[in-house]
């Protein structure tokens, strides 16, 4: 058996959307590369979700290249903090998953970089709030279930330059979520929704997906990080000739990236 290492081809598939532009995702070996130092392991874009809670799994070590905090103060690359919201322009909701300060009973969570110390993967587990209880598609027009984005916001420094990026992962809250007496109230977690224009103003949308296989972005880290420079090999190893993320993932290409709008996606297929 050969190992599934080669990225073979990129597929463009468009979600039910009339938008002209496509929302491209850079996916390799099941991981989703973000415009930041964190890499999303789960959930995959477009997944129907439900259950007790939602779990967002993030590798915060750039697949082993970046050390964990506390970073040396001179480290040219580091994650300052990560916040996550769950929002929908359809339902009008914008729930706090984590804004860095835990609320009562962890209804919203504390700083993600500080959870699971020593672990390069942060498993962000958030109890679905009460108004998302139900099963299947939204059944009434005022239902809060349905299409959402997990909005992953990274404040980070890359090679001496600070960035704040927003990475929206579309999911659908359509699987079963059972009633529980301890579900947080939606009202307590809800925030005002910003207009798309204000969102575009608020963050750096010219940062492309970083560190996907084939991407040539170099990550500079501090010399004195555990006696190493933290520059481990990329995991998974880059396949040859896949082209995914190569030229397009260079920070020099700033301004040409318009992937932020729209709903299609590009996935890299794995060859056995
Ligand atoms: C995240 O880090 C940035 C840069 O240090 C800071 O300005 C911001 O207030 C921090 N946000 C949170 C939620 O901690
Ligand atoms: C999800 O995010 C995309 C891009 O940011 C946006 O166009 C879309 O309207 C959002 N979806 C929902 C359900 O709000
Ligand atoms: C909230 O989560 C933190 C980190 O997982 C944990 O240490 C703390 O005990 C939790 N607090 C409550 C009230 O559950
Ligand atoms: C964090 O989110 C919770 C829940 O939405 C909210 O009550 C709290 O005021 C927020 N804190 C900050 C610092 O934004
Ligand atoms: C959701 O609320 C947070 C906290 O107020 C805000 O920073 C973010 O821009 C909001 N998201 C949307 C899509 O409006
Ligand atoms: C998405 O990726 C495809 C294939 O690389 C490209 O042709 C298309 O222009 C991209 N769309 C956007 C909006 O960046």
Short mmCIF file of N, CA and C in Angstrom, two decimals, residues 23-95:
data_model
loop_
_atom_site.label_atom_id
_atom_site.label_comp_id
_atom_site.label_asym_id
_atom_site.label_seq_id
_atom_site.Cartn_x
_atom_site.Cartn_y
_atom_site.Cartn_z
N UNK A 23 -15.80 30.64 -2.57
CA UNK A 23 -15.06 30.62 -1.31
C UNK A 23 -14.15 29.41 -1.37
N UNK A 24 -12.89 29.65 -1.54
CA UNK A 24 -11.95 28.54 -1.72
C UNK A 24 -11.36 28.08 -0.40
N UNK A 25 -11.34 26.78 -0.21
CA UNK A 25 -10.66 26.23 0.96
C UNK A 25 -9.46 25.44 0.51
N UNK A 26 -8.39 25.56 1.24
CA UNK A 26 -7.19 24.80 0.94
C UNK A 26 -7.15 23.63 1.90
N UNK A 27 -7.44 22.45 1.38
CA UNK A 27 -7.55 21.25 2.21
C UNK A 27 -6.47 20.27 1.77
N UNK A 28 -5.70 19.76 2.71
CA UNK A 28 -4.71 18.74 2.38
C UNK A 28 -4.65 17.74 3.52
N UNK A 29 -4.70 16.46 3.18
CA UNK A 29 -4.71 15.39 4.18
C UNK A 29 -5.73 15.66 5.29
N UNK A 30 -6.88 16.16 4.91
CA UNK A 30 -7.95 16.35 5.88
C UNK A 30 -7.84 17.61 6.72
N UNK A 31 -6.75 18.35 6.56
CA UNK A 31 -6.61 19.59 7.35
C UNK A 31 -6.94 20.79 6.47
N UNK A 32 -7.51 21.79 7.10
CA UNK A 32 -7.89 22.99 6.36
C UNK A 32 -6.94 24.11 6.76
N UNK A 33 -6.25 24.64 5.77
CA UNK A 33 -5.26 25.68 6.01
C UNK A 33 -5.95 27.03 6.06
N UNK A 34 -5.54 27.85 7.04
CA UNK A 34 -6.21 29.12 7.31
C UNK A 34 -5.26 30.29 7.00
N UNK A 35 -5.81 31.48 6.91
CA UNK A 35 -4.93 32.65 6.78
C UNK A 35 -4.34 33.00 8.14
N UNK A 36 -3.52 32.12 8.66
CA UNK A 36 -2.97 32.31 9.99
C UNK A 36 -2.09 31.13 10.34
N UNK A 37 -1.67 31.08 11.61
CA UNK A 37 -0.72 30.05 12.02
C UNK A 37 -1.43 28.79 12.51
N UNK A 38 -2.73 28.88 12.77
CA UNK A 38 -3.48 27.70 13.19
C UNK A 38 -3.97 26.94 11.96
N UNK A 39 -4.09 25.65 12.11
CA UNK A 39 -4.60 24.79 11.04
C UNK A 39 -5.80 24.04 11.59
N UNK A 40 -6.89 24.06 10.83
CA UNK A 40 -8.14 23.45 11.31
C UNK A 40 -8.17 21.96 10.98
N UNK A 41 -8.32 21.14 12.02
CA UNK A 41 -8.48 19.70 11.80
C UNK A 41 -9.94 19.33 11.61
N UNK A 42 -10.81 19.98 12.32
CA UNK A 42 -12.23 19.66 12.27
C UNK A 42 -13.02 20.84 12.85
N UNK A 43 -14.26 21.02 12.43
CA UNK A 43 -14.98 20.25 11.41
C UNK A 43 -14.61 20.67 10.00
N UNK A 44 -14.96 19.82 9.06
CA UNK A 44 -14.75 20.12 7.66
C UNK A 44 -15.83 21.12 7.20
N UNK A 45 -15.47 22.00 6.27
CA UNK A 45 -16.47 22.94 5.74
C UNK A 45 -17.67 22.21 5.16
N UNK A 46 -18.84 22.73 5.44
CA UNK A 46 -20.06 22.20 4.86
C UNK A 46 -20.67 21.03 5.61
N UNK A 47 -20.10 20.69 6.77
CA UNK A 47 -20.57 19.51 7.50
C UNK A 47 -21.86 19.82 8.28
N UNK A 48 -22.84 18.89 8.24
CA UNK A 48 -23.98 19.03 9.15
C UNK A 48 -23.54 18.66 10.56
N UNK A 49 -23.89 19.50 11.53
CA UNK A 49 -23.42 19.25 12.89
C UNK A 49 -24.59 19.23 13.87
N UNK A 50 -24.33 18.59 15.01
CA UNK A 50 -25.32 18.51 16.08
C UNK A 50 -24.66 17.80 17.24
N UNK A 51 -25.45 17.04 18.02
CA UNK A 51 -24.88 16.32 19.15
C UNK A 51 -24.93 17.15 20.41
N UNK A 52 -24.17 16.68 21.42
CA UNK A 52 -24.13 17.39 22.68
C UNK A 52 -23.54 18.78 22.52
N UNK A 53 -22.39 18.78 21.83
CA UNK A 53 -21.61 20.01 21.75
C UNK A 53 -20.92 20.06 20.40
N UNK A 54 -20.36 21.21 20.10
CA UNK A 54 -19.56 21.35 18.89
C UNK A 54 -18.10 21.29 19.33
N UNK A 55 -17.30 20.59 18.55
CA UNK A 55 -15.88 20.54 18.85
C UNK A 55 -15.10 21.07 17.65
N UNK A 56 -14.31 22.10 17.90
CA UNK A 56 -13.47 22.68 16.86
C UNK A 56 -12.03 22.30 17.22
N UNK A 57 -11.39 21.56 16.35
CA UNK A 57 -10.04 21.08 16.63
C UNK A 57 -9.03 21.88 15.81
N UNK A 58 -8.13 22.55 16.51
CA UNK A 58 -7.16 23.44 15.87
C UNK A 58 -5.74 23.04 16.23
N UNK A 59 -4.91 22.85 15.22
CA UNK A 59 -3.48 22.70 15.48
C UNK A 59 -2.90 24.10 15.58
N UNK A 60 -2.31 24.43 16.73
CA UNK A 60 -1.79 25.79 16.93
C UNK A 60 -0.27 25.83 16.84
N UNK A 61 0.32 24.77 16.28
CA UNK A 61 1.77 24.72 16.16
C UNK A 61 2.19 24.76 14.69
N UNK A 62 1.27 25.13 13.81
CA UNK A 62 1.55 25.09 12.38
C UNK A 62 2.15 23.72 12.03
N UNK A 63 1.45 22.68 12.48
CA UNK A 63 1.89 21.29 12.26
C UNK A 63 3.32 21.04 12.73
N UNK A 64 3.63 21.56 13.91
CA UNK A 64 4.91 21.23 14.53
C UNK A 64 6.03 22.21 14.25
N UNK A 65 5.75 23.26 13.51
CA UNK A 65 6.84 24.21 13.20
C UNK A 65 6.97 25.30 14.25
N UNK A 66 5.87 25.60 14.93
CA UNK A 66 5.86 26.70 15.88
C UNK A 66 5.73 26.13 17.29
N UNK A 67 6.57 26.65 18.21
CA UNK A 67 6.49 26.18 19.59
C UNK A 67 5.19 26.68 20.23
N UNK A 68 4.86 26.10 21.40
CA UNK A 68 3.67 26.55 22.12
C UNK A 68 4.01 27.76 22.99
N UNK A 69 3.01 28.56 23.36
CA UNK A 69 3.27 29.64 24.30
C UNK A 69 3.62 29.07 25.68
N UNK A 70 4.33 29.81 26.54
CA UNK A 70 4.76 31.20 26.31
C UNK A 70 5.91 31.27 25.31
N UNK A 71 5.77 32.20 24.37
CA UNK A 71 6.80 32.36 23.36
C UNK A 71 7.92 33.24 23.92
N UNK A 72 9.15 33.05 23.43
CA UNK A 72 10.20 34.01 23.78
C UNK A 72 9.75 35.39 23.30
N UNK A 73 10.08 36.41 24.08
CA UNK A 73 9.54 37.74 23.75
C UNK A 73 10.01 38.22 22.38
N UNK A 74 11.16 37.69 21.93
CA UNK A 74 11.66 38.15 20.63
C UNK A 74 11.18 37.29 19.48
N UNK A 75 10.25 36.37 19.77
CA UNK A 75 9.85 35.46 18.70
C UNK A 75 9.15 36.22 17.57
N UNK A 76 9.69 36.15 16.37
CA UNK A 76 9.09 36.89 15.25
C UNK A 76 7.77 36.30 14.77
N UNK A 77 7.47 35.06 15.23
CA UNK A 77 6.21 34.44 14.84
C UNK A 77 5.55 33.89 16.09
N UNK A 78 4.30 34.24 16.32
CA UNK A 78 3.57 33.75 17.48
C UNK A 78 2.08 34.04 17.32
N UNK A 79 1.29 33.24 18.01
CA UNK A 79 -0.16 33.48 18.03
C UNK A 79 -0.47 34.31 19.26
N UNK A 80 -0.99 35.50 19.07
CA UNK A 80 -1.35 36.34 20.23
C UNK A 80 -2.60 35.77 20.91
N UNK A 81 -3.61 35.49 20.13
CA UNK A 81 -4.83 34.91 20.69
C UNK A 81 -5.74 34.46 19.55
N UNK A 82 -6.70 33.61 19.90
CA UNK A 82 -7.68 33.12 18.92
C UNK A 82 -9.06 33.29 19.55
N UNK A 83 -9.96 33.89 18.82
CA UNK A 83 -11.36 33.96 19.27
C UNK A 83 -12.23 33.25 18.22
N UNK A 84 -13.35 32.75 18.67
CA UNK A 84 -14.25 32.03 17.75
C UNK A 84 -15.70 32.43 18.02
N UNK A 85 -16.41 32.71 16.95
CA UNK A 85 -17.83 33.01 17.04
C UNK A 85 -18.60 32.06 16.11
N UNK A 86 -19.86 31.89 16.37
CA UNK A 86 -20.73 31.09 15.50
C UNK A 86 -21.84 32.02 15.06
N UNK A 87 -21.86 32.37 13.78
CA UNK A 87 -22.82 33.38 13.35
C UNK A 87 -23.52 32.98 12.07
N UNK A 88 -24.63 33.67 11.83
CA UNK A 88 -25.40 33.39 10.62
C UNK A 88 -26.15 34.65 10.21
N UNK A 89 -25.94 35.08 8.99
CA UNK A 89 -26.73 36.20 8.47
C UNK A 89 -28.16 35.76 8.20
N UNK A 90 -28.39 34.45 8.17
CA UNK A 90 -29.74 33.95 7.91
C UNK A 90 -30.58 34.01 9.18
N UNK A 91 -30.01 33.54 10.30
CA UNK A 91 -30.78 33.56 11.54
C UNK A 91 -30.56 34.86 12.32
N UNK A 92 -29.55 35.61 11.94
CA UNK A 92 -29.26 36.87 12.63
C UNK A 92 -28.53 36.69 13.95
N UNK A 93 -28.02 35.48 14.18
CA UNK A 93 -27.34 35.20 15.45
C UNK A 93 -25.83 35.32 15.31
N UNK A 94 -25.19 35.67 16.40
CA UNK A 94 -23.73 35.77 16.44
C UNK A 94 -23.28 35.40 17.85
N UNK A 95 -23.10 34.09 18.05
CA UNK A 95 -22.81 33.59 19.39
C UNK A 95 -21.30 33.60 19.68
#
